[in-house]
mmCIF file with all atom_site columns, N, CA and C in Angstrom:
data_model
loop_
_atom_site.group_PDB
_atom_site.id
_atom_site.type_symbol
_atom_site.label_atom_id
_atom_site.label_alt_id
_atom_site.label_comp_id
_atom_site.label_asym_id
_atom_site.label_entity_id
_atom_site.label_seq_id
_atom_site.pdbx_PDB_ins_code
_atom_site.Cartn_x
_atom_site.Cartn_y
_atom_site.Cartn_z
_atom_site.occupancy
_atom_site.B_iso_or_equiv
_atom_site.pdbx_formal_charge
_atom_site.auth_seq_id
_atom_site.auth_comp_id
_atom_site.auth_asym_id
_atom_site.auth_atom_id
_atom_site.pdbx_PDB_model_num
ATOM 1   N N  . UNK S 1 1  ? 99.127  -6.126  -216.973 1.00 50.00 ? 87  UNK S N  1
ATOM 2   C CA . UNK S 1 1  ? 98.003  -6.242  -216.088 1.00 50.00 ? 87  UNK S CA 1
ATOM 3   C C  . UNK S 1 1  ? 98.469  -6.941  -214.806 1.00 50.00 ? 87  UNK S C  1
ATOM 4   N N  . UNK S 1 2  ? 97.882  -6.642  -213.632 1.00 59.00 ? 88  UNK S N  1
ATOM 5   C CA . UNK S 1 2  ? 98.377  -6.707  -212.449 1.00 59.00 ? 88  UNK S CA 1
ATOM 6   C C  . UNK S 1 2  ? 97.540  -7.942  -211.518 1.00 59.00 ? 88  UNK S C  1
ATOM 7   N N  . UNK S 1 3  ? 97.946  -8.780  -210.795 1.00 62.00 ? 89  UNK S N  1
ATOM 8   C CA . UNK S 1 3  ? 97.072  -10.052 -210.084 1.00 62.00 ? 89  UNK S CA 1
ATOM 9   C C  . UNK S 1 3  ? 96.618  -9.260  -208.807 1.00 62.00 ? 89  UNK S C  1
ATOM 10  N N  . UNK S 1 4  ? 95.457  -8.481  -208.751 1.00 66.00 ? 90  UNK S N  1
ATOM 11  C CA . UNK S 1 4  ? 95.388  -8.147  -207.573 1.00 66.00 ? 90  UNK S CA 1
ATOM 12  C C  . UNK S 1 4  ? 94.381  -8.558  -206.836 1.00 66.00 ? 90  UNK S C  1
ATOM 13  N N  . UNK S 1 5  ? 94.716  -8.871  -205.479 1.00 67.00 ? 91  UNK S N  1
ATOM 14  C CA . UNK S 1 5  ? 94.157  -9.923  -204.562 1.00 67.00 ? 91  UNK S CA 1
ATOM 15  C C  . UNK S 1 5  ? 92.717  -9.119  -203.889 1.00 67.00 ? 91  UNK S C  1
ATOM 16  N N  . UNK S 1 6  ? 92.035  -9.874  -203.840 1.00 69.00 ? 92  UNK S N  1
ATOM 17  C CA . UNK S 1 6  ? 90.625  -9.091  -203.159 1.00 69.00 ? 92  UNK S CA 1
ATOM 18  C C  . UNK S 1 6  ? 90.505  -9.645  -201.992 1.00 69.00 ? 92  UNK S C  1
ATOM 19  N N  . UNK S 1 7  ? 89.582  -9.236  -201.332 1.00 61.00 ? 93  UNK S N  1
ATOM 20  C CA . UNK S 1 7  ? 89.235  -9.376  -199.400 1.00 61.00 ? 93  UNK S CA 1
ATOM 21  C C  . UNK S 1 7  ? 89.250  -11.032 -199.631 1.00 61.00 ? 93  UNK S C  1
ATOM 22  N N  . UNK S 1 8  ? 87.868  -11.136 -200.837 1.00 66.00 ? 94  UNK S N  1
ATOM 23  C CA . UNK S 1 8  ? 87.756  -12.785 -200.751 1.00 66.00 ? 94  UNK S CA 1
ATOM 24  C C  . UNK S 1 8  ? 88.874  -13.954 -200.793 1.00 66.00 ? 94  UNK S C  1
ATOM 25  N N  . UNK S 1 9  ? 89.922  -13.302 -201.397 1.00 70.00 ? 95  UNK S N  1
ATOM 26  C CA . UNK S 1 9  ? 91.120  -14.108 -201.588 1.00 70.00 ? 95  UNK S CA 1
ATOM 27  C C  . UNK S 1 9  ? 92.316  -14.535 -200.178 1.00 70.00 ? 95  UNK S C  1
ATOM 28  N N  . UNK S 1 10 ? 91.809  -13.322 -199.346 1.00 67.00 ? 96  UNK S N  1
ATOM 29  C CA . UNK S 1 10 ? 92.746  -13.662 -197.839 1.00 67.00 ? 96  UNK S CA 1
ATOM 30  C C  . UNK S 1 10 ? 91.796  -14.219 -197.158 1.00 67.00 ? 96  UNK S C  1
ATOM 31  N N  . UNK S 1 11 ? 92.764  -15.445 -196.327 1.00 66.00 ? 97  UNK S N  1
ATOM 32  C CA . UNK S 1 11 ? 92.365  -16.473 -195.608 1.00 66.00 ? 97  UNK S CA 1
ATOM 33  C C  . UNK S 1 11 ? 91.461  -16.056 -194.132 1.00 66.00 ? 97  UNK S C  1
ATOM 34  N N  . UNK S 1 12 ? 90.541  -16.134 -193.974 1.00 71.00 ? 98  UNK S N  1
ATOM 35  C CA . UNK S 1 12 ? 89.901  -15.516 -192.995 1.00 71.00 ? 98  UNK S CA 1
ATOM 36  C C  . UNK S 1 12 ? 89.908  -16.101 -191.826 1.00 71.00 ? 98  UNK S C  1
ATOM 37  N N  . UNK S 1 13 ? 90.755  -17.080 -191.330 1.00 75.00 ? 99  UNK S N  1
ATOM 38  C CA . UNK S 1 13 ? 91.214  -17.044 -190.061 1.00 75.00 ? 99  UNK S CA 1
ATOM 39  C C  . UNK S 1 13 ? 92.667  -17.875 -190.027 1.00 75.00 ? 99  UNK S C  1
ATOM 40  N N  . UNK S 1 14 ? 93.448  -18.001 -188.758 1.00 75.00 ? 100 UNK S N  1
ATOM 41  C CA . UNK S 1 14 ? 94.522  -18.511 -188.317 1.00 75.00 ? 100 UNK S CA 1
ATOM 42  C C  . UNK S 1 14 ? 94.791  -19.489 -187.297 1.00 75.00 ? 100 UNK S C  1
ATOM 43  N N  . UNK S 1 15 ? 94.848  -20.697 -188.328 1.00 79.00 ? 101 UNK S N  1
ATOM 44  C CA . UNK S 1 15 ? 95.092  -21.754 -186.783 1.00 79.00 ? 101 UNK S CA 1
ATOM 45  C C  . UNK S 1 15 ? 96.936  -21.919 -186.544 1.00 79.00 ? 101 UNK S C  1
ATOM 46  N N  . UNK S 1 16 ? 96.738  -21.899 -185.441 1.00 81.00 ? 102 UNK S N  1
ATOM 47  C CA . UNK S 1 16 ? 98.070  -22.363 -185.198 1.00 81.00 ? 102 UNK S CA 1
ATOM 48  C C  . UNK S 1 16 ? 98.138  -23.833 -183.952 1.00 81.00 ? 102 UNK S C  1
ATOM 49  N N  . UNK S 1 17 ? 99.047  -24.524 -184.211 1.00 86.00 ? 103 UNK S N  1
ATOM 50  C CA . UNK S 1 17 ? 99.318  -25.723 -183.079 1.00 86.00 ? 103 UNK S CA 1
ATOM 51  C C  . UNK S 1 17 ? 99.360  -25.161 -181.317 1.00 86.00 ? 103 UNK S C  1
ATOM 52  N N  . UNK S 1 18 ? 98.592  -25.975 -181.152 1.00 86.00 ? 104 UNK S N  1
ATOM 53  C CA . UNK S 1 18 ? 98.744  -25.807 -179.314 1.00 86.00 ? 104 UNK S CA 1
ATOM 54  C C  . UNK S 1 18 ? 99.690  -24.714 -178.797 1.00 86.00 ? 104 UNK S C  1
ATOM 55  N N  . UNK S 1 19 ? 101.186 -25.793 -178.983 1.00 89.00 ? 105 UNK S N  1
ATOM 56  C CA . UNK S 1 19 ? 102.572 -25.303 -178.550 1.00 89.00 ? 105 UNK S CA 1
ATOM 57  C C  . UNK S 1 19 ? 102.621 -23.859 -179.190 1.00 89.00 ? 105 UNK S C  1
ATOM 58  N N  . UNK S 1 20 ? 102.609 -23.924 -180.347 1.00 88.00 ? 106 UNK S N  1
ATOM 59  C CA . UNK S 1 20 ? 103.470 -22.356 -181.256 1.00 88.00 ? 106 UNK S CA 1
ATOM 60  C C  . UNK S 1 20 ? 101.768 -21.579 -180.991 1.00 88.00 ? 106 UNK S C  1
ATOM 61  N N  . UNK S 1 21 ? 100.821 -21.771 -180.522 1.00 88.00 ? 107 UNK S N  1
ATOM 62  C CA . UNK S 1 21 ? 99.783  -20.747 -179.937 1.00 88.00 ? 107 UNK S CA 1
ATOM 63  C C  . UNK S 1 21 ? 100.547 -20.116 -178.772 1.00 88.00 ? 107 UNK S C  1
ATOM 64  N N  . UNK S 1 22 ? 100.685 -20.848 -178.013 1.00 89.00 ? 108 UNK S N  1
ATOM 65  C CA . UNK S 1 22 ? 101.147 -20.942 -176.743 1.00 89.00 ? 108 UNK S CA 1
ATOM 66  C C  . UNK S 1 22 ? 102.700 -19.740 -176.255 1.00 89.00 ? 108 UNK S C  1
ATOM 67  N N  . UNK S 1 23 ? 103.533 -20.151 -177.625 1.00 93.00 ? 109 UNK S N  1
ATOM 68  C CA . UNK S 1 23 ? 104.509 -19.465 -177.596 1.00 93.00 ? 109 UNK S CA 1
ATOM 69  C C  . UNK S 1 23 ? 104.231 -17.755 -177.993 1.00 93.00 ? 109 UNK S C  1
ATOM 70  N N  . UNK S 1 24 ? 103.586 -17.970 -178.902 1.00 90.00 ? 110 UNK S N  1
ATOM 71  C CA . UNK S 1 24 ? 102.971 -16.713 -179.464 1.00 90.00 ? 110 UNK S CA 1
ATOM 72  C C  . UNK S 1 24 ? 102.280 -15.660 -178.656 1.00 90.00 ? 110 UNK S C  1
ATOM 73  N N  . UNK S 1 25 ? 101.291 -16.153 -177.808 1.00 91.00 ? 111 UNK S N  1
ATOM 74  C CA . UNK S 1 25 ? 100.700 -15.941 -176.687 1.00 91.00 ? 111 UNK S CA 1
ATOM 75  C C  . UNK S 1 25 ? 101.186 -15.451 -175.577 1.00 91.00 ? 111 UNK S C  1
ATOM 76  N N  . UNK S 1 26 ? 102.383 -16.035 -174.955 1.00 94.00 ? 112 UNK S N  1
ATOM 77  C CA . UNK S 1 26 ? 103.667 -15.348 -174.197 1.00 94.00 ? 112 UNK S CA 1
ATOM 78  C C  . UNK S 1 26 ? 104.414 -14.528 -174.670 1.00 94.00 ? 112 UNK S C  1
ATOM 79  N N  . UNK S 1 27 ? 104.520 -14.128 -175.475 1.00 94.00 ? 113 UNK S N  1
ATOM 80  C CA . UNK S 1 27 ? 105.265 -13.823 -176.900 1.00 94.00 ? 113 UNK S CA 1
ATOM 81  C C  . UNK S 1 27 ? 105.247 -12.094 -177.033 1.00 94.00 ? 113 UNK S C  1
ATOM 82  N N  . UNK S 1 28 ? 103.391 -11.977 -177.315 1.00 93.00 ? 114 UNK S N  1
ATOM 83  C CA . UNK S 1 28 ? 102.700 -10.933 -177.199 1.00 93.00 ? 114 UNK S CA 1
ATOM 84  C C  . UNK S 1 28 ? 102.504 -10.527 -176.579 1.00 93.00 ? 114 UNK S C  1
ATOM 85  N N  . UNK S 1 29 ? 101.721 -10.975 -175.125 1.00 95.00 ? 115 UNK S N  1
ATOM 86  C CA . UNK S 1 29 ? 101.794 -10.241 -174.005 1.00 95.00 ? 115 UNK S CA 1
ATOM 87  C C  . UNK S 1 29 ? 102.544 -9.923  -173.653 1.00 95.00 ? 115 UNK S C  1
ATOM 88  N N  . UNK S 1 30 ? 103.749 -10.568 -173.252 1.00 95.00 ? 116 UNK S N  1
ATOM 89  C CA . UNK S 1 30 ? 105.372 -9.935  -172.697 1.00 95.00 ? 116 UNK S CA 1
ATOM 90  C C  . UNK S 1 30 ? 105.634 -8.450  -173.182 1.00 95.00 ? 116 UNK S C  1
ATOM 91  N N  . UNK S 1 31 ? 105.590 -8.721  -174.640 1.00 96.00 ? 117 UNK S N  1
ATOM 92  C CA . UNK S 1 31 ? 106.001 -7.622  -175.574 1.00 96.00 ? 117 UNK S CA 1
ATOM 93  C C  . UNK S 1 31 ? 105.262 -6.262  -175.545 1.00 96.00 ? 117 UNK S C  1
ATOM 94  N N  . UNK S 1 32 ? 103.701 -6.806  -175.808 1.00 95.00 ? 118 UNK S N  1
ATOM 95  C CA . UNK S 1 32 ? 102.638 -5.689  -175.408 1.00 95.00 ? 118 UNK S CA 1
ATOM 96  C C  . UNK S 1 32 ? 102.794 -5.152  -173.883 1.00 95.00 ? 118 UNK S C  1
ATOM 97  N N  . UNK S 1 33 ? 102.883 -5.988  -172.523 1.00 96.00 ? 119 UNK S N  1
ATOM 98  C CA . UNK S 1 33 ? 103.196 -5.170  -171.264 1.00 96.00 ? 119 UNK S CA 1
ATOM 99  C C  . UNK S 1 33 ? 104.397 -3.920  -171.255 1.00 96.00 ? 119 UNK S C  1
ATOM 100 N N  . UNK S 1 34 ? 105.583 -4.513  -171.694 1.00 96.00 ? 120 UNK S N  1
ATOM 101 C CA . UNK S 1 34 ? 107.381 -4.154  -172.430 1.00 96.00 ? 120 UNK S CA 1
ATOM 102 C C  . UNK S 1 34 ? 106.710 -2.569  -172.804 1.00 96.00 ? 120 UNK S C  1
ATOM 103 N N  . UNK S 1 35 ? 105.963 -2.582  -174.048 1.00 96.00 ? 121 UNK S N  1
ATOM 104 C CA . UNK S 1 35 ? 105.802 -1.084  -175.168 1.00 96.00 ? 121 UNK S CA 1
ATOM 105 C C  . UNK S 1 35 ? 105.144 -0.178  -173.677 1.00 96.00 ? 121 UNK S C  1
ATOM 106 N N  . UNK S 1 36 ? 104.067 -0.865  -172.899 1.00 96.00 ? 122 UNK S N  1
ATOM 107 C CA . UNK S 1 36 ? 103.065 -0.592  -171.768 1.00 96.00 ? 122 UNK S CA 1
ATOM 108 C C  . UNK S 1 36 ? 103.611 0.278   -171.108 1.00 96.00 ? 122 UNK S C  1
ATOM 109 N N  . UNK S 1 37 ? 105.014 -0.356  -170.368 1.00 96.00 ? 123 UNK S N  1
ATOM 110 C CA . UNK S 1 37 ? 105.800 0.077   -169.904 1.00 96.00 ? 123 UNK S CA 1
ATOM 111 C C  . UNK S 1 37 ? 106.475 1.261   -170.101 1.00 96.00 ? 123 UNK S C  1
ATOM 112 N N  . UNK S 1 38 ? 107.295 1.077   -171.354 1.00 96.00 ? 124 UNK S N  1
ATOM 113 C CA . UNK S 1 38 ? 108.042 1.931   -171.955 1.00 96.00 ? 124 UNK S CA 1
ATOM 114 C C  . UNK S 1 38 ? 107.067 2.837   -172.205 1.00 96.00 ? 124 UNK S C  1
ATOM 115 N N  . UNK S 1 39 ? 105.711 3.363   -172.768 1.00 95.00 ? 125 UNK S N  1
ATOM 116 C CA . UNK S 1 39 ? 104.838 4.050   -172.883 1.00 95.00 ? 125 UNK S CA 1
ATOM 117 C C  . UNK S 1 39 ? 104.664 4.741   -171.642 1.00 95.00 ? 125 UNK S C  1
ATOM 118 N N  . UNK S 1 40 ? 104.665 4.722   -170.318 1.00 95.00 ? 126 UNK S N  1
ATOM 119 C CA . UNK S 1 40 ? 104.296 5.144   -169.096 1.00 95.00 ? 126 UNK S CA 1
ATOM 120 C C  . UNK S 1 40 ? 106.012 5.760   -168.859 1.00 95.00 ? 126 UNK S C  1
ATOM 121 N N  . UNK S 1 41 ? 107.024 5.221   -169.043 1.00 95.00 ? 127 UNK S N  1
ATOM 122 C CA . UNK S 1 41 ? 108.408 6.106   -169.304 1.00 95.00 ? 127 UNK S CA 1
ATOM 123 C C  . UNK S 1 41 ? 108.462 7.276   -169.911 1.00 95.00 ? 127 UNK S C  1
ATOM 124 N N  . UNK S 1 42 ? 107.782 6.864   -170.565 1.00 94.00 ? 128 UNK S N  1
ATOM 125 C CA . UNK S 1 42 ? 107.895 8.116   -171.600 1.00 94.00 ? 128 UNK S CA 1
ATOM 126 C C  . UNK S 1 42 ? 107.065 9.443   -171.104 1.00 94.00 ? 128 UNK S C  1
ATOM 127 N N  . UNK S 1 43 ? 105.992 9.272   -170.639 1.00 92.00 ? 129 UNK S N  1
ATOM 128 C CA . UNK S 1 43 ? 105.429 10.170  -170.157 1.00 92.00 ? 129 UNK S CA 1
ATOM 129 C C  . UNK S 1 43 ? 103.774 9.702   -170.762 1.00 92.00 ? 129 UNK S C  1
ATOM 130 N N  . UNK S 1 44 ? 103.110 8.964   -169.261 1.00 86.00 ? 130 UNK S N  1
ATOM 131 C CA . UNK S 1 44 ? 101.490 8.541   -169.922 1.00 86.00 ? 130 UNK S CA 1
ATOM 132 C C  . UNK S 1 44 ? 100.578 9.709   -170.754 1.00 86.00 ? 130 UNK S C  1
ATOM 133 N N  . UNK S 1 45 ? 101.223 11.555  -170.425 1.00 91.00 ? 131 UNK S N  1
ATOM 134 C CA . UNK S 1 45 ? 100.690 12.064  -171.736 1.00 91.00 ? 131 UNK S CA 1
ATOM 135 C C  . UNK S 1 45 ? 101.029 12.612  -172.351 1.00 91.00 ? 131 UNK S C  1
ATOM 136 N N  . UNK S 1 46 ? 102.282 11.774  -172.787 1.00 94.00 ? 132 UNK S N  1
ATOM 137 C CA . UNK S 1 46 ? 102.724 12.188  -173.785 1.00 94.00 ? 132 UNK S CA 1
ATOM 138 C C  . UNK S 1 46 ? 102.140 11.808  -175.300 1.00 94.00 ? 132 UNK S C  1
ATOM 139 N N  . UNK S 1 47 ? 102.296 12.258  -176.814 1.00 96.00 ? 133 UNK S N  1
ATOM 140 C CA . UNK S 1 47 ? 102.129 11.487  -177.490 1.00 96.00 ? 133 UNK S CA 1
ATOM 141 C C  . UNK S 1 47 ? 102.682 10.265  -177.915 1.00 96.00 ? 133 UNK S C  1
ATOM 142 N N  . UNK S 1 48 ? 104.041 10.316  -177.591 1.00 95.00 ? 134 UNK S N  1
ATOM 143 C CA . UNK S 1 48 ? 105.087 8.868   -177.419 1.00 95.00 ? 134 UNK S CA 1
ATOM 144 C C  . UNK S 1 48 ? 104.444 7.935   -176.415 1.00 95.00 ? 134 UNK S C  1
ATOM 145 N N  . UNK S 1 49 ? 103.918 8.380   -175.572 1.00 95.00 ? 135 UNK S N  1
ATOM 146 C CA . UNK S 1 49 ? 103.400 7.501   -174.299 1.00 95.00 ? 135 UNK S CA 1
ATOM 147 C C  . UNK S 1 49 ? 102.074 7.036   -175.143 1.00 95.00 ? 135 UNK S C  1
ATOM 148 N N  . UNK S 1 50 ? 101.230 7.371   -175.119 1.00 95.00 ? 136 UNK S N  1
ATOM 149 C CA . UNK S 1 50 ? 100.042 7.330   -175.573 1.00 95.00 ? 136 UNK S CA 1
ATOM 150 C C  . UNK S 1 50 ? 100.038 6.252   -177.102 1.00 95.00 ? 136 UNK S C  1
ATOM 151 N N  . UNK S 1 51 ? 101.128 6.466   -178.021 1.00 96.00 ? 137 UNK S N  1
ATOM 152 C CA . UNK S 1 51 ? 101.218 5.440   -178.835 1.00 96.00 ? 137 UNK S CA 1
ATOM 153 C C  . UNK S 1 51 ? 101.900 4.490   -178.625 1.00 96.00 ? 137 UNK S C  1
ATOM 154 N N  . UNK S 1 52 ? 102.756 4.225   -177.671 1.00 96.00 ? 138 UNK S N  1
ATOM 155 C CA . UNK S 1 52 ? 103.811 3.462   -177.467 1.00 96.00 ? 138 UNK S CA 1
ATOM 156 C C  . UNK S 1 52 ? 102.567 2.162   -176.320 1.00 96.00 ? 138 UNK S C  1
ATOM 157 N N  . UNK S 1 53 ? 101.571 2.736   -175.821 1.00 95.00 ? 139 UNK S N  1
ATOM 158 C CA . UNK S 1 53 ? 100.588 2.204   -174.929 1.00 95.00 ? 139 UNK S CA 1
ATOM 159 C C  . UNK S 1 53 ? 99.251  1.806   -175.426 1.00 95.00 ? 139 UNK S C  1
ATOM 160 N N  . UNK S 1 54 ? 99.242  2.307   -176.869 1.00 96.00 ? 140 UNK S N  1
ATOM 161 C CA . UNK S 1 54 ? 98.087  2.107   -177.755 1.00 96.00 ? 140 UNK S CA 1
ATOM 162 C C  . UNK S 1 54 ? 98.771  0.583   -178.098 1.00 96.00 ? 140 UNK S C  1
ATOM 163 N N  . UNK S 1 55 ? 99.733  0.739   -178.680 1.00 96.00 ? 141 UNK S N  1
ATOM 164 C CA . UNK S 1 55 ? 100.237 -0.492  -179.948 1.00 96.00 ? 141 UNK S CA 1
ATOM 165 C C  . UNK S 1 55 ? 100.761 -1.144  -178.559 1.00 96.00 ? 141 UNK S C  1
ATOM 166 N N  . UNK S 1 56 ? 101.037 -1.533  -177.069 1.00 95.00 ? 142 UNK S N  1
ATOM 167 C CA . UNK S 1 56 ? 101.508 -2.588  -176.456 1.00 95.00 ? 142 UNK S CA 1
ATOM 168 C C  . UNK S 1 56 ? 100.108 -3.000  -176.469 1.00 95.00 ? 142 UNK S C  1
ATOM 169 N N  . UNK S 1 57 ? 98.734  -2.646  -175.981 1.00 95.00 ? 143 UNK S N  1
ATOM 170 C CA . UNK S 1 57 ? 97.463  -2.941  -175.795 1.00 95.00 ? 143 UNK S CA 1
ATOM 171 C C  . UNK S 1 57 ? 97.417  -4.262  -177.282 1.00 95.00 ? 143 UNK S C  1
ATOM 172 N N  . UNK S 1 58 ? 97.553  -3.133  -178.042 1.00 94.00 ? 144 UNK S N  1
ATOM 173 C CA . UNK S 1 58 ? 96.952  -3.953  -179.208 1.00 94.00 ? 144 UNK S CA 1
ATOM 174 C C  . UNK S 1 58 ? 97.864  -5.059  -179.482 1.00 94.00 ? 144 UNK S C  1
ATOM 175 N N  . UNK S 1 59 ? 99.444  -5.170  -179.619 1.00 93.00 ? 145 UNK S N  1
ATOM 176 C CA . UNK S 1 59 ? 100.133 -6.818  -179.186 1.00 93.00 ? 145 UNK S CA 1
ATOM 177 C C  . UNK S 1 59 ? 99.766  -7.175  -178.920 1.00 93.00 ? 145 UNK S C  1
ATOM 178 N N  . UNK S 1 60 ? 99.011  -7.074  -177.477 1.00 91.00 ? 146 UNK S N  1
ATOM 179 C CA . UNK S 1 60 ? 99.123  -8.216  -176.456 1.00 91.00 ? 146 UNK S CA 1
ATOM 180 C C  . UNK S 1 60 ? 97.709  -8.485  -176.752 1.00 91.00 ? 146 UNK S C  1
ATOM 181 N N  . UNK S 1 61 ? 96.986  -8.085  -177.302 1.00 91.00 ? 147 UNK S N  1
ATOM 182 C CA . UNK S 1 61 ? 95.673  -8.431  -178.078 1.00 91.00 ? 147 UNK S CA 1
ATOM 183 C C  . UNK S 1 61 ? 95.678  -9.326  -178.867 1.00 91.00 ? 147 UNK S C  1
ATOM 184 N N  . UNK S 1 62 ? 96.320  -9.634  -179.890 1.00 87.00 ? 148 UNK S N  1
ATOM 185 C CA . UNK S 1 62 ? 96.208  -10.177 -180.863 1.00 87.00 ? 148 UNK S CA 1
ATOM 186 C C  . UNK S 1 62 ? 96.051  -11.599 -181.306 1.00 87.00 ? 148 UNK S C  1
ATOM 187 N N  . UNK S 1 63 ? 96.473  -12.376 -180.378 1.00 83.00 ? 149 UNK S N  1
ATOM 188 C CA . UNK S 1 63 ? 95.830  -13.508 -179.844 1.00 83.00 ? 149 UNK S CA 1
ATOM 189 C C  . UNK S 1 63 ? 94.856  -13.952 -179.706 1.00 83.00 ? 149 UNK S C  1
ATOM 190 N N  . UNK S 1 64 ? 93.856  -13.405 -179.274 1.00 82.00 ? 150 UNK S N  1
ATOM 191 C CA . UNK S 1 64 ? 92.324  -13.258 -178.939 1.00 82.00 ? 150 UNK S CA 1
ATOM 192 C C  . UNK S 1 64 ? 91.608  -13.782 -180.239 1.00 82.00 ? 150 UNK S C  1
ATOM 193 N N  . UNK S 1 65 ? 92.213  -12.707 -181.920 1.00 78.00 ? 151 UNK S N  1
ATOM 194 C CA . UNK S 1 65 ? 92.018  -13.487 -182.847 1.00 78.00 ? 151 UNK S CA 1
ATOM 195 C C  . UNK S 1 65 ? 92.074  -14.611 -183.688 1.00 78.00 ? 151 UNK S C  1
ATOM 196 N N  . UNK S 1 66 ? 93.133  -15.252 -182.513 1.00 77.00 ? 152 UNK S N  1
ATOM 197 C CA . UNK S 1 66 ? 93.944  -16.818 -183.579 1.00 77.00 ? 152 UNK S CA 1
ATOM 198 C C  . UNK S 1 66 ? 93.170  -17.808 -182.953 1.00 77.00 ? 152 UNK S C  1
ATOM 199 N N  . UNK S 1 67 ? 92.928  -18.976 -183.669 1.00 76.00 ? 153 UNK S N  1
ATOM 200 C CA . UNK S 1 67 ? 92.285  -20.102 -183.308 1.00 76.00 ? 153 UNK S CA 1
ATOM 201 C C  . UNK S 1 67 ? 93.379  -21.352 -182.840 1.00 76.00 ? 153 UNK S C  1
ATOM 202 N N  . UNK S 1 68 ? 93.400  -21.758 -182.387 1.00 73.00 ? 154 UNK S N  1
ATOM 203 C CA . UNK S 1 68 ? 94.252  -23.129 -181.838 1.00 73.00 ? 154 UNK S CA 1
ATOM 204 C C  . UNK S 1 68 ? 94.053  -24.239 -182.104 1.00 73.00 ? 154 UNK S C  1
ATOM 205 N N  . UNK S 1 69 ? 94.958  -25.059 -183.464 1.00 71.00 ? 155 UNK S N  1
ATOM 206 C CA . UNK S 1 69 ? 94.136  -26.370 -183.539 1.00 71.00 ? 155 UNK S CA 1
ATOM 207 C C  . UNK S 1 69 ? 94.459  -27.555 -182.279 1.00 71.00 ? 155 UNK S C  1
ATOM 208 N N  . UNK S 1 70 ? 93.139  -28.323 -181.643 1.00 68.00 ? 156 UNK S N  1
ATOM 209 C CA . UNK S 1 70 ? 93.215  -29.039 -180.622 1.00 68.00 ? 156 UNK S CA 1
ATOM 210 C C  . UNK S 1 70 ? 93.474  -31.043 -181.372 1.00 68.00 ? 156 UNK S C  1
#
């Protein structure tokens, strides 16, 4: 028999410290603009472009969800 984890069991949010927010934060955006980039190389309609510009969006998003302990 198998331990399998339910919704209720994952932690429903993420704090992280000031600093390592901070780093993270530069981190992602850099990275998410970077795919942005490389996505518009590729050809904005292309399907390489188009996913490569989906998933930099959503990096550089991801932040938005983390909390910062003050």
């Amino acid at each position: 028999m198998t331990d399998a984890r339910t919704a209720a069991d994952w932690p429903t949010e993420v704090r992280l410290s000031a600093r390592t927010y901070r780093y993270l934060d530069r981190a992602s955006k850099l990275l998410g603009v970077g795919l942005v980039a490389l996505g518009l190389e590729a050809g904005g309609d292309t399907l390489a472009g188009v996913t490569l510009g989906a998933v930099g969006v959503a990096l550089a998003l991801t932040t938005v969800f983390v909390r910062k302990d003050e």
